[in-house]
CSV table of C-alpha atoms in Angstrom, one decimal:
chain,number,residue,atom,x,y,z
A,204,MET,CA,7.4,-25.7,14.0
A,205,SER,CA,6.0,-29.1,14.9
A,206,VAL,CA,5.3,-31.8,12.3
A,207,SER,CA,1.6,-31.5,13.0
A,208,GLU,CA,1.4,-27.9,12.0
A,209,LYS,CA,-0.1,-26.7,8.7
A,210,LYS,CA,2.6,-24.8,6.9
A,211,VAL,CA,2.2,-22.1,4.2
A,212,LEU,CA,4.6,-19.8,2.4
A,213,ALA,CA,3.7,-16.1,2.3
A,214,ALA,CA,5.7,-14.1,-0.4
A,215,ASP,CA,5.3,-10.5,0.6
A,216,LEU,CA,6.7,-8.0,-1.9
A,217,GLY,CA,6.9,-4.3,-0.9
A,218,ALA,CA,8.1,-1.3,-2.9
A,219,SER,CA,11.7,-1.6,-1.6
A,220,SER,CA,12.1,-5.2,-0.5
A,221,GLY,CA,10.5,-8.6,-0.5
A,222,ARG,CA,10.6,-11.7,1.6
A,223,VAL,CA,9.4,-15.3,1.7
A,224,MET,CA,8.1,-16.3,5.1
A,225,LEU,CA,7.3,-19.8,6.4
A,226,CYS,CA,4.2,-19.7,8.5
A,227,GLY,CA,3.0,-22.5,10.7
A,228,PHE,CA,-0.5,-23.0,12.3
A,229,ASP,CA,-1.0,-25.2,15.3
A,230,GLY,CA,-4.8,-24.6,15.5
A,231,GLU,CA,-4.5,-21.6,17.8
A,232,LYS,CA,-1.6,-19.4,16.8
A,233,ILE,CA,0.4,-18.6,13.7
A,234,SER,CA,4.2,-18.6,13.9
A,235,ILE,CA,6.3,-17.0,11.2
A,236,ARG,CA,9.9,-17.5,10.2
A,237,GLU,CA,11.8,-15.5,7.6
A,238,LEU,CA,13.3,-17.8,5.0
A,239,HIS,CA,14.5,-15.4,2.4
A,240,ARG,CA,14.8,-11.6,2.2
A,241,PHE,CA,15.8,-9.6,-0.9
A,242,SER,CA,15.9,-6.0,-2.2
A,243,ASN,CA,13.4,-4.8,-4.7
A,244,ASP,CA,15.4,-2.3,-6.8
A,245,PRO,CA,13.7,-0.6,-9.7
A,246,VAL,CA,15.7,-0.3,-12.9
A,247,VAL,CA,15.7,2.9,-15.0
A,248,LEU,CA,16.3,2.0,-18.7
A,249,GLY,CA,15.9,4.4,-21.6
A,250,GLY,CA,14.2,6.9,-19.3
A,251,THR,CA,11.6,4.5,-18.0
A,252,MET,CA,11.5,3.1,-14.5
A,253,TYR,CA,10.7,-0.7,-14.4
A,254,TRP,CA,10.2,-3.3,-11.8
A,255,ASP,CA,12.8,-6.1,-12.2
A,256,PHE,CA,10.2,-8.8,-12.5
A,257,LEU,CA,12.6,-11.6,-13.6
A,258,ARG,CA,14.8,-11.0,-10.6
A,259,LEU,CA,11.8,-10.9,-8.2
A,260,PHE,CA,10.5,-14.2,-9.6
A,261,HIS,CA,13.9,-15.8,-9.2
A,262,GLU,CA,13.9,-14.6,-5.5
A,263,ILE,CA,10.5,-16.2,-4.9
A,264,LYS,CA,11.9,-19.5,-6.2
A,265,GLN,CA,14.8,-19.2,-3.8
A,266,GLY,CA,12.3,-18.9,-1.0
A,267,ILE,CA,10.5,-22.0,-2.2
A,268,LEU,CA,13.9,-23.8,-2.3
A,269,LYS,CA,14.7,-22.7,1.3
A,270,ALA,CA,11.3,-23.9,2.4
A,271,LYS,CA,12.2,-27.4,1.1
A,272,GLN,CA,15.3,-27.3,3.5
A,273,GLN,CA,12.9,-26.6,6.4
A,274,GLY,CA,10.6,-29.5,5.6
A,275,GLY,CA,8.4,-27.9,2.9
A,276,ALA,CA,5.0,-26.3,2.9
A,277,ASP,CA,1.5,-26.9,1.6
A,278,SER,CA,0.8,-23.8,-0.3
A,279,ILE,CA,2.1,-20.4,-1.4
A,280,SER,CA,0.6,-17.0,-2.1
A,281,VAL,CA,2.1,-13.7,-3.3
A,282,ASP,CA,0.9,-10.2,-2.2
A,283,THR,CA,2.3,-6.9,-3.6
A,284,TRP,CA,1.6,-3.2,-3.9
A,285,GLY,CA,-1.4,-2.1,-6.0
A,286,VAL,CA,-2.0,-0.7,-9.5
A,287,ASP,CA,1.0,-2.0,-11.5
A,288,PHE,CA,0.7,-4.8,-14.0
A,289,GLY,CA,2.4,-6.9,-16.7
A,290,LEU,CA,1.2,-7.6,-20.3
A,291,LEU,CA,1.3,-11.0,-21.9
A,292,ASP,CA,1.0,-12.0,-25.5
A,293,ALA,CA,-1.2,-14.7,-26.9
A,294,GLU,CA,1.4,-17.4,-26.1
A,295,GLY,CA,1.7,-16.2,-22.5
A,296,TYR,CA,5.1,-14.5,-22.9
A,297,LEU,CA,5.8,-11.3,-20.9
A,298,LEU,CA,6.0,-8.4,-23.4
A,299,GLU,CA,8.1,-6.2,-21.2
A,300,ASN,CA,9.0,-5.7,-17.5
A,301,PRO,CA,6.1,-4.0,-15.6
A,302,VAL,CA,6.6,-0.3,-15.3
A,303,HIS,CA,6.9,1.3,-11.8
A,304,TYR,CA,4.1,3.5,-10.6
A,305,ARG,CA,6.6,6.2,-9.8
A,306,ASP,CA,7.5,6.5,-13.5
A,307,SER,CA,6.6,9.8,-15.0
A,308,ARG,CA,4.6,8.4,-17.9
A,309,THR,CA,1.2,9.1,-16.3
A,310,GLN,CA,1.7,12.8,-15.8
A,311,GLY,CA,-1.3,14.6,-17.3
A,312,MET,CA,-3.3,11.4,-17.8
A,313,LEU,CA,-5.7,12.2,-15.0
A,314,GLU,CA,-6.9,15.4,-16.6
A,315,LYS,CA,-7.0,13.7,-20.0
A,316,SER,CA,-9.3,11.0,-18.5
A,317,PHE,CA,-11.7,13.7,-17.3
A,318,ALA,CA,-12.0,15.0,-20.8
A,319,LEU,CA,-13.2,11.5,-21.8
A,320,MET,CA,-15.4,10.8,-18.8
A,321,ASP,CA,-17.1,13.1,-16.3
A,322,ARG,CA,-15.1,13.1,-13.1
A,323,GLU,CA,-18.2,12.8,-10.9
A,324,LYS,CA,-19.6,9.9,-12.9
A,325,PHE,CA,-16.1,8.2,-12.9
A,326,TYR,CA,-16.0,8.3,-9.1
A,327,GLN,CA,-19.6,7.2,-8.8
A,328,ILE,CA,-18.8,4.0,-10.7
A,329,THR,CA,-15.3,3.1,-9.3
A,330,GLY,CA,-15.4,4.7,-5.9
A,331,ASN,CA,-11.6,5.0,-6.1
A,332,GLN,CA,-9.4,7.9,-4.9
A,333,PHE,CA,-8.1,9.7,-8.0
A,334,MET,CA,-4.3,9.2,-8.3
A,335,GLU,CA,-2.3,9.4,-11.5
A,336,ILE,CA,-0.5,6.2,-10.6
A,337,ASN,CA,-3.7,4.1,-10.9
A,338,THR,CA,-3.9,1.4,-13.5
A,339,ALA,CA,-6.6,3.2,-15.6
A,340,PHE,CA,-4.3,6.1,-16.2
A,341,GLN,CA,-1.3,3.9,-16.9
A,342,LEU,CA,-3.4,2.2,-19.6
A,343,LEU,CA,-4.6,5.5,-20.9
A,344,TYR,CA,-1.0,6.5,-21.5
A,345,LEU,CA,-0.3,3.2,-23.4
A,346,SER,CA,-3.4,3.7,-25.4
A,347,THR,CA,-2.3,7.3,-26.3
A,348,LYS,CA,1.4,6.9,-26.7
A,349,ARG,CA,2.1,3.2,-27.3
A,350,PRO,CA,-1.0,1.7,-28.9
A,351,ALA,CA,1.1,-1.0,-30.7
A,352,LEU,CA,2.0,-2.5,-27.4
A,353,LEU,CA,-1.6,-2.8,-26.4
A,354,GLU,CA,-2.5,-4.3,-29.7
A,355,ARG,CA,0.2,-7.0,-29.2
A,356,ALA,CA,-1.1,-7.8,-25.7
A,357,ASP,CA,-3.5,-10.6,-25.1
A,358,SER,CA,-3.9,-10.3,-21.3
A,359,LEU,CA,-3.2,-8.0,-18.4
A,360,LEU,CA,-2.2,-9.3,-15.0
A,361,LEU,CA,-1.8,-7.2,-12.0
A,362,MET,CA,1.4,-7.9,-10.1
A,363,PRO,CA,0.4,-10.6,-7.6
A,364,ASP,CA,-1.7,-12.3,-10.4
A,365,LEU,CA,1.3,-12.1,-12.7
A,366,PHE,CA,3.5,-14.0,-10.1
A,367,HIS,CA,0.7,-16.5,-9.7
A,368,TYR,CA,0.5,-17.1,-13.4
A,369,PHE,CA,4.2,-17.8,-13.8
A,370,LEU,CA,4.0,-20.0,-10.7
A,371,CYS,CA,1.1,-22.2,-11.7
A,372,GLY,CA,-0.1,-21.2,-15.3
A,373,GLU,CA,-3.5,-19.9,-14.2
A,374,LYS,CA,-4.8,-16.4,-15.2
A,375,CYS,CA,-7.2,-14.5,-13.0
A,376,SER,CA,-7.7,-11.1,-11.3
A,377,GLU,CA,-8.0,-11.4,-7.6
A,378,TYR,CA,-10.7,-9.0,-6.2
A,379,SER,CA,-8.6,-7.0,-3.8
A,380,ILE,CA,-5.9,-6.1,-6.3
A,381,ALA,CA,-8.4,-5.5,-9.0
A,382,SER,CA,-10.1,-2.9,-6.9
A,383,THR,CA,-7.0,-0.7,-7.0
A,384,THR,CA,-7.2,-0.2,-10.8
A,385,GLN,CA,-10.0,2.5,-11.1
A,386,LEU,CA,-11.6,0.1,-13.6
A,387,LEU,CA,-13.8,-1.9,-11.3
A,388,ASP,CA,-17.5,-1.1,-10.6
A,389,ALA,CA,-17.3,-0.8,-6.8
A,390,LYS,CA,-21.0,-1.6,-6.2
A,391,GLU,CA,-21.4,-4.4,-8.7
A,392,LYS,CA,-17.9,-5.8,-8.1
A,393,VAL,CA,-17.4,-6.4,-11.9
A,394,TRP,CA,-15.1,-4.7,-14.5
A,395,SER,CA,-16.8,-1.5,-15.6
A,396,SER,CA,-17.5,-1.7,-19.3
A,397,GLU,CA,-18.7,2.0,-19.1
A,398,VAL,CA,-15.3,3.2,-17.8
A,399,LEU,CA,-13.3,1.0,-20.3
A,400,SER,CA,-15.4,2.2,-23.2
A,401,ALA,CA,-15.2,5.9,-22.2
A,402,LEU,CA,-11.4,5.7,-21.9
A,403,GLY,CA,-11.1,3.7,-25.1
A,404,LEU,CA,-9.4,0.7,-23.3
A,405,PRO,CA,-9.6,-2.9,-24.6
A,406,ASP,CA,-11.7,-5.1,-22.2
A,407,LYS,CA,-10.2,-8.2,-23.8
A,408,LEU,CA,-7.1,-7.7,-21.6
A,409,LEU,CA,-8.9,-8.1,-18.3
A,410,GLN,CA,-9.1,-11.5,-16.6
A,411,PRO,CA,-12.0,-13.1,-14.7
A,412,LEU,CA,-12.4,-11.9,-11.1
A,413,VAL,CA,-11.9,-14.3,-8.2
A,414,GLN,CA,-12.4,-13.7,-4.5
A,415,SER,CA,-9.6,-13.5,-2.0
A,416,GLY,CA,-8.7,-17.0,-0.8
A,417,THR,CA,-9.3,-18.7,-4.2
A,418,MET,CA,-7.3,-21.9,-4.7
A,419,LEU,CA,-5.5,-21.9,-8.1
A,420,SER,CA,-3.4,-24.7,-9.6
A,421,ASP,CA,-0.3,-26.4,-8.4
A,422,LEU,CA,3.2,-25.2,-9.2
A,423,ARG,CA,4.2,-25.7,-12.8
A,424,THR,CA,6.0,-29.0,-13.4
A,425,GLU,CA,9.1,-27.2,-14.8
A,426,ILE,CA,9.4,-25.3,-11.5
A,427,THR,CA,9.2,-28.4,-9.3
A,428,GLN,CA,11.7,-30.1,-11.5
A,429,GLU,CA,14.1,-27.1,-11.5
A,430,LEU,CA,14.0,-26.8,-7.7
A,431,GLY,CA,13.6,-30.4,-6.9
A,432,VAL,CA,10.6,-29.7,-4.7
A,433,SER,CA,7.2,-31.3,-4.1
A,434,SER,CA,4.3,-29.5,-5.7
A,435,LEU,CA,2.8,-26.6,-3.9
A,436,GLN,CA,-0.8,-25.3,-4.1
A,437,VAL,CA,-0.9,-21.7,-5.4
A,438,ILE,CA,-3.6,-19.6,-3.6
A,439,ALA,CA,-4.7,-16.1,-4.5
A,440,SER,CA,-5.0,-14.9,-0.9
A,441,ALA,CA,-5.5,-11.1,-1.0
A,442,GLY,CA,-3.2,-9.9,-3.7
A,443,HIS,CA,-3.1,-6.3,-2.4
A,444,ASP,CA,-0.8,-6.1,0.6
A,445,THR,CA,-3.1,-3.6,2.3
A,446,GLN,CA,-5.9,-6.1,2.4
A,447,CYS,CA,-3.7,-8.8,3.8
A,448,ALA,CA,-2.7,-6.3,6.5
A,449,LEU,CA,-6.3,-5.2,7.1
A,450,ALA,CA,-7.4,-8.9,7.5
A,451,ALA,CA,-4.8,-9.2,10.3
A,452,VAL,CA,-5.9,-6.2,12.4
A,453,PRO,CA,-6.3,-8.0,15.8
A,454,THR,CA,-9.7,-6.6,16.8
A,455,GLN,CA,-13.2,-7.9,17.3
A,456,GLU,CA,-14.8,-4.5,16.9
A,457,LYS,CA,-17.1,-4.1,14.0
A,458,ASP,CA,-16.3,-0.4,13.6
A,459,PHE,CA,-12.6,0.3,13.8
A,460,ILE,CA,-10.0,2.6,12.4
A,461,PHE,CA,-6.8,1.1,11.0
A,462,ILE,CA,-3.5,2.5,9.7
A,463,SER,CA,-1.4,0.1,7.7
A,464,CYS,CA,1.8,2.0,7.9
A,465,GLY,CA,4.8,1.3,5.7
A,466,THR,CA,6.2,3.0,2.6
A,467,TRP,CA,2.6,4.2,2.2
A,468,SER,CA,0.1,4.8,5.1
A,469,LEU,CA,-3.3,3.4,4.3
A,470,PHE,CA,-5.8,5.0,6.8
A,471,GLY,CA,-9.4,3.9,6.9
A,472,THR,CA,-12.1,1.6,8.2
A,473,GLU,CA,-13.9,-1.5,7.1
A,474,LEU,CA,-17.5,-1.5,5.7
A,475,ASP,CA,-20.0,-4.0,4.4
A,476,SER,CA,-20.7,-1.9,1.3
A,477,PRO,CA,-19.0,1.1,-0.4
A,478,ILE,CA,-19.7,4.7,0.5
A,479,ILE,CA,-19.9,6.7,-2.7
A,480,ASN,CA,-21.4,10.1,-2.4
A,481,GLU,CA,-20.7,13.8,-2.7
A,482,LYS,CA,-18.7,13.9,0.6
A,483,SER,CA,-16.5,10.9,-0.2
A,484,ALA,CA,-15.9,12.3,-3.7
A,485,ARG,CA,-15.0,15.8,-2.4
A,486,LEU,CA,-12.6,14.2,0.2
A,487,ASN,CA,-11.2,11.8,-2.5
A,488,ILE,CA,-11.6,8.7,-0.3
A,489,THR,CA,-11.3,5.3,-2.0
A,490,ASN,CA,-13.3,2.1,-1.7
A,491,GLU,CA,-11.2,-1.0,-2.1
A,492,GLY,CA,-12.2,-4.6,-1.9
A,493,GLY,CA,-11.1,-7.1,0.7
A,494,VAL,CA,-11.6,-10.5,2.3
A,495,GLU,CA,-15.1,-11.9,2.4
A,496,GLY,CA,-16.1,-9.1,-0.1
A,497,ARG,CA,-15.8,-6.4,2.5
A,498,ILE,CA,-14.9,-2.8,1.6
A,499,SER,CA,-12.0,-0.9,3.0
A,500,PHE,CA,-12.9,2.8,3.0
A,501,LEU,CA,-9.6,4.6,3.1
A,502,LYS,CA,-7.1,7.2,2.0
A,503,ASN,CA,-3.6,6.6,0.6
A,504,ILE,CA,-1.2,8.9,2.4
A,505,ILE,CA,2.5,9.0,1.8
A,506,GLY,CA,4.0,7.2,4.8
A,507,LEU,CA,7.5,6.1,5.8
A,508,TRP,CA,8.7,6.7,2.2
A,509,LEU,CA,9.6,10.2,3.5
A,510,VAL,CA,12.0,8.8,6.1
A,511,GLN,CA,13.2,6.0,3.9
A,512,GLU,CA,14.1,8.3,1.0
A,513,SER,CA,15.6,10.9,3.4
A,514,ARG,CA,17.8,8.2,4.9
A,515,ARG,CA,18.9,7.1,1.4
A,516,GLN,CA,19.9,10.7,0.6
A,517,TRP,CA,22.0,11.0,3.8
A,518,MET,CA,23.7,7.7,2.8
A,519,ARG,CA,24.5,9.2,-0.6
A,520,GLU,CA,26.1,12.0,1.3
A,521,GLY,CA,28.2,9.5,3.4
A,522,LYS,CA,26.2,9.7,6.6
A,523,GLU,CA,25.0,6.3,7.8
A,524,TYR,CA,22.0,6.4,10.2
A,525,SER,CA,19.9,3.5,11.4
A,526,PHE,CA,16.2,4.2,11.7
A,527,GLY,CA,16.6,3.9,15.5
A,528,GLU,CA,19.3,6.6,15.5
A,529,LEU,CA,17.1,8.9,13.4
A,530,GLU,CA,14.2,8.4,15.7
A,531,SER,CA,16.4,9.1,18.7
A,532,LEU,CA,17.7,12.3,17.1
A,533,ALA,CA,14.1,13.4,16.2
A,534,GLY,CA,12.9,12.9,19.8
A,535,LYS,CA,15.5,15.5,21.0
A,536,GLU,CA,14.4,18.2,18.6
A,537,GLU,CA,12.1,21.2,19.2
A,538,ALA,CA,8.4,20.3,18.8
A,539,PHE,CA,6.3,21.7,15.9
A,540,ARG,CA,9.2,23.7,14.5
A,541,SER,CA,7.9,23.2,11.0
A,542,LEU,CA,5.2,21.1,9.3
A,543,ILE,CA,4.6,19.8,5.8
A,544,ASP,CA,1.8,18.2,3.8
A,545,PRO,CA,3.2,14.6,3.3
A,546,ASP,CA,1.1,14.3,0.1
A,547,ALA,CA,2.5,17.4,-1.6
A,548,PRO,CA,3.4,16.2,-5.1
A,549,GLU,CA,7.1,17.1,-4.8
A,550,PHE,CA,7.5,14.4,-2.2
A,551,THR,CA,6.4,11.5,-4.4
A,552,PRO,CA,9.5,11.0,-6.7
A,553,SER,CA,12.7,9.6,-5.4
A,554,GLY,CA,15.6,12.0,-4.8
A,555,ASN,CA,16.8,14.5,-2.3
A,556,LEU,CA,13.8,14.5,0.1
A,557,PRO,CA,15.5,16.6,2.9
A,558,GLU,CA,16.1,19.4,0.4
A,559,ARG,CA,12.6,19.3,-0.9
A,560,ILE,CA,11.2,19.4,2.6
A,561,ARG,CA,13.4,22.5,3.2
A,562,GLN,CA,12.1,24.1,0.0
A,563,PHE,CA,8.5,23.4,1.1
A,564,CYS,CA,9.2,25.1,4.4
A,565,ARG,CA,10.9,28.1,2.8
A,566,ARG,CA,8.0,28.5,0.3
A,567,THR,CA,5.4,28.3,3.2
A,568,GLY,CA,7.3,30.7,5.5
A,569,GLN,CA,8.4,28.2,8.1
A,570,PRO,CA,11.9,27.5,9.6
A,571,GLU,CA,13.8,25.1,7.5
A,572,PRO,CA,14.6,21.7,9.2
A,573,LEU,CA,18.4,21.6,8.8
A,574,THR,CA,19.5,18.6,10.8
A,575,PRO,CA,18.5,14.9,10.2
A,576,GLY,CA,16.7,15.0,13.6
A,577,GLN,CA,14.7,18.1,12.6
A,578,VAL,CA,13.8,16.6,9.2
A,579,VAL,CA,12.5,13.3,10.8
A,580,ARG,CA,10.7,15.2,13.6
A,581,CYS,CA,9.0,17.3,10.9
A,582,ILE,CA,8.0,14.2,9.0
A,583,ASN,CA,6.6,12.3,12.0
A,584,GLU,CA,4.6,15.3,13.4
A,585,SER,CA,3.2,16.0,10.0
A,586,LEU,CA,2.2,12.4,9.4
A,587,ALA,CA,0.4,12.3,12.8
A,588,LEU,CA,-1.5,15.5,12.1
A,589,LYS,CA,-2.4,14.3,8.6
A,590,TYR,CA,-3.7,11.1,10.2
A,591,ARG,CA,-6.0,13.2,12.5
A,592,LEU,CA,-7.2,15.2,9.5
A,593,THR,CA,-8.0,11.9,7.7
A,594,LEU,CA,-9.7,10.5,10.8
A,595,GLU,CA,-12.1,13.5,10.8
A,596,GLU,CA,-12.8,13.0,7.1
A,597,ILE,CA,-13.6,9.3,7.6
A,598,ARG,CA,-15.9,10.2,10.6
A,599,GLU,CA,-17.7,12.8,8.5
A,600,CYS,CA,-18.5,10.2,5.8
A,601,THR,CA,-19.5,7.3,8.1
A,602,GLY,CA,-21.1,9.2,10.9
A,603,ARG,CA,-19.4,6.8,13.3
A,604,ASP,CA,-16.9,7.3,16.2
A,605,TYR,CA,-13.8,5.2,16.7
A,606,PRO,CA,-12.4,5.1,20.2
A,607,VAL,CA,-9.2,3.3,19.3
A,608,ILE,CA,-6.8,3.3,16.4
A,609,HIS,CA,-5.3,0.0,15.3
A,610,MET,CA,-1.9,0.6,13.7
A,611,VAL,CA,-0.2,-2.3,11.9
A,612,GLY,CA,2.9,-2.8,9.7
A,613,GLY,CA,6.5,-1.7,9.8
A,614,GLY,CA,5.6,1.8,11.0
A,615,THR,CA,4.7,0.3,14.4
A,616,GLN,CA,8.4,-0.2,15.1
A,617,SER,CA,8.6,3.6,15.4
A,618,ALA,CA,7.5,4.3,19.0
A,619,LEU,CA,7.8,8.0,18.2
A,620,LEU,CA,5.3,7.8,15.3
A,621,CYS,CA,2.9,5.6,17.3
A,622,GLN,CA,3.0,8.1,20.3
A,623,PHE,CA,2.6,11.1,18.0
A,624,THR,CA,-0.4,9.4,16.3
A,625,ALA,CA,-2.1,8.8,19.7
A,626,ASN,CA,-1.4,12.4,20.7
A,627,ALA,CA,-2.7,14.0,17.5
A,628,CYS,CA,-5.8,11.8,17.2
A,629,ALA,CA,-6.6,12.0,21.0
A,630,ARG,CA,-7.1,8.2,21.0
A,631,PRO,CA,-5.1,5.2,22.2
A,632,VAL,CA,-3.1,3.5,19.5
A,633,CYS,CA,-2.9,-0.3,19.6
A,634,ALA,CA,0.3,-1.1,17.6
A,635,GLY,CA,1.0,-4.4,16.0
A,636,PRO,CA,1.6,-6.8,14.5
A,637,VAL,CA,4.6,-5.5,12.6
A,638,GLU,CA,4.2,-8.4,10.1
A,639,ALA,CA,0.5,-7.9,9.6
A,640,THR,CA,0.7,-8.4,5.9
A,641,VAL,CA,2.4,-11.8,6.3
A,642,TYR,CA,-0.1,-12.9,9.0
A,643,GLY,CA,-2.9,-11.9,6.7
A,644,ASN,CA,-1.5,-13.6,3.6
A,645,ALA,CA,-0.9,-16.8,5.6
A,646,ALA,CA,-4.2,-16.7,7.4
A,647,ILE,CA,-6.2,-16.2,4.2
A,648,GLN,CA,-4.4,-19.3,2.8
A,649,LEU,CA,-5.5,-21.2,5.9
A,650,MET,CA,-9.0,-20.0,5.4
A,651,ALA,CA,-8.9,-21.3,1.8
A,652,ALA,CA,-7.7,-24.7,3.2
A,653,GLY,CA,-10.5,-24.9,5.8
A,654,GLN,CA,-8.2,-24.4,8.8
A,655,ILE,CA,-9.7,-21.0,9.8
A,656,GLY,CA,-13.4,-20.5,9.4
A,657,SER,CA,-14.0,-16.8,9.0
A,658,LEU,CA,-12.4,-13.4,9.0
A,659,THR,CA,-13.6,-12.9,12.6
A,660,GLU,CA,-11.8,-16.2,13.6
A,661,LEU,CA,-8.8,-15.1,11.6
A,662,ARG,CA,-8.4,-11.9,13.7
A,663,LYS,CA,-8.7,-13.9,16.9
A,664,VAL,CA,-5.9,-16.1,15.7
A,665,VAL,CA,-3.7,-13.1,14.9
A,666,ALA,CA,-4.5,-11.5,18.3
A,667,ALA,CA,-3.3,-14.7,20.0
A,668,SER,CA,-0.2,-14.9,17.9
A,669,GLU,CA,1.7,-11.7,18.9
A,670,PRO,CA,1.5,-9.2,21.8
A,671,ILE,CA,0.2,-5.7,20.9
A,672,ARG,CA,1.6,-2.4,22.4
A,673,ARG,CA,-0.7,0.3,23.5
A,674,PHE,CA,0.1,4.1,23.4
A,675,GLU,CA,-2.1,6.5,25.4
A,676,PRO,CA,-2.5,10.1,24.3
A,677,GLU,CA,-0.2,12.7,25.9
A,678,ASN,CA,-0.1,16.5,26.0
A,679,ALA,CA,-3.6,16.6,24.6
A,680,ALA,CA,-4.2,20.4,24.8
A,681,LYS,CA,-1.0,21.3,22.8
A,682,TRP,CA,-1.7,18.7,20.1
A,683,GLU,CA,-5.3,19.9,19.8
A,684,GLU,CA,-4.0,23.4,19.3
A,685,MET,CA,-1.5,22.3,16.7
A,686,TYR,CA,-4.2,20.3,14.9
A,687,GLU,CA,-6.3,23.5,14.5
A,688,GLU,CA,-3.2,25.3,13.2
A,689,TYR,CA,-2.4,22.5,10.9
A,690,LYS,CA,-5.9,22.6,9.3
A,691,GLU,CA,-5.4,26.3,8.5
A,692,LYS,CA,-1.9,25.6,7.1
A,693,VAL,CA,-3.3,22.9,4.8
A,694,LYS,CA,-5.9,25.4,3.4
A,695,GLN,CA,-3.1,28.0,2.8
A,696,TRP,CA,-0.9,25.4,1.1
A,697,GLU,CA,-3.7,24.3,-1.2
A,698,LYS,CA,-4.2,28.0,-2.2
A,699,LEU,CA,-0.4,28.3,-2.9
A,700,GLU,CA,-0.5,25.1,-5.0
A,701,VAL,CA,-3.5,26.4,-7.0
A,702,ALA,CA,-1.7,29.7,-7.6
A,703,GLY,CA,1.4,27.8,-8.7
A,704,LYS,CA,3.7,29.3,-6.1
C-alpha cells in the first residue's frame, strides 16, 4: 500500500471465525490485506451457549495493534451476524456475555409471540422472516424467564454496536443490524412501539437509530494508551455482514439477484422500498435495511454450515478432510442420489450432521448418503435446488426477471456449488468477490469519509478491485426435471413435518 492511500480497518466477525483486514484505497481500487485472523468459539456454560465477547474484543485490539506495525489506519468498523445482543447496566458494564442464537432458549417463543400479537399484523409491521432466533423472541424469553435481568438492564446493543460502544463509548443502533430484530417498523424505519407493547418488552433498552456509514467517536483514550496507537475514527458502516456483502455486489444493474453465501446463504434482491403483502408473508420473505436506506428483500437459507459442521464431525471421528478434498469427492459421486431440505429444523443445531442427513433420507424414503462425498454432493445439490425454489418465490413477489445471479462470499470458493447453482437456476452465476463483506465494510467507511460518492460508485470500485468468475448453466434439461421433482419432494416433506413423522 502506498503512503498516499486512504487506509481503513474492517473487523469482520462471522459465526465461526473473525479477522481484521487492512484495506487501502488509491482512488480507483480497494486492496485488502489480512492482519489478524482468529476463531470464534462459542462457550457452553451451565447449559447456555454464549459468545465469548471478551475474547473477541481482545482479538479486535490485536488487529489494531498489528495495523500500527503496518503504518496505521484512519478508521475502523465492525460487522457481525444479526439478531444477537448484549445488555449493559446504567454504568455501562456488560451484564453477561451475549447468548448465541443457536442456544435453545427461544424454543416455543415464536408461538408464544403469536398469542400476544396477531401473526399477520406482526409481519405487516416488521416485514421480517419469522425465525425463533430473532432478537424479539430472545427478549420475549428474557421477559418470561429472566425478568430480573431485563430490569437491571439500562440498554441493549446489537453485536456490532456493542463492539463499537466498547471501542469508542458511543451507544447507537445502526439501521442494517436493527432491521434483523423483528422490532423495527420496516416502512417507517423506526422502532415499533406497537410490537414492543404487544410483547411486553421495555422500549427504554433500545438505542437511537443511525444510518449505515455514520461516523461515531474516536477510540477510547484507555485503548490508545493500552495499545500505544494513534486514535482511530470508529464508523458504523453496515453492522450486518449481509448488508456489507450486498453493498459490494459488483453490478450496475438495478434489478439483480444476489446470494451472499457463507455459513448462511442470504438469497434475494435489492429494492427501494419493502414488499409486505400476502405473498411475501406466505413465503416468509424478509425485508432488511441496507446502505442508503435501501431494502434487501431476501430469505435466510442454511448455507455452508451443513458442510462445515459435517467436516467437524468427520474430524471428531479422526478423518481430516480439507474443503477442497470434500468437493473433489463429491464431484465423483452419483448425481441426485438423495436430496434434503437444508432448512429442516434438525439441521440447525451443532452436532453429527452426516447422521442427521442420513436420518432425514431414511425418513423420506431415499438412499442414505454413506460416504463423505455422497453427503457433500447431497448438500450441494440440495442447496442449489433450494436456491432455485427461492428465486421463483422472489420473482413471484417482485414480478421481475433476473438474467444473472451474483454470488459473493466464501461459498464462491466452491466451484461445484457455483456450477450447481447455475445449473439449477438456469442462469449464469457471476462469482466473487470472496471477501465481499470486507470490501463492503471498507467501502462504506470510505463513503463516510467522502472518498466514495455513492453506492453505485462503490460497486464500480469493487468491480475494478477483483476479477469475477462466470459459470454458465450446464445439463439444463436434467436439472429442470430435478427441480420439478424437488418441488414435489418439499411438499411431501412439509406434510411429514406437520404430521410429526
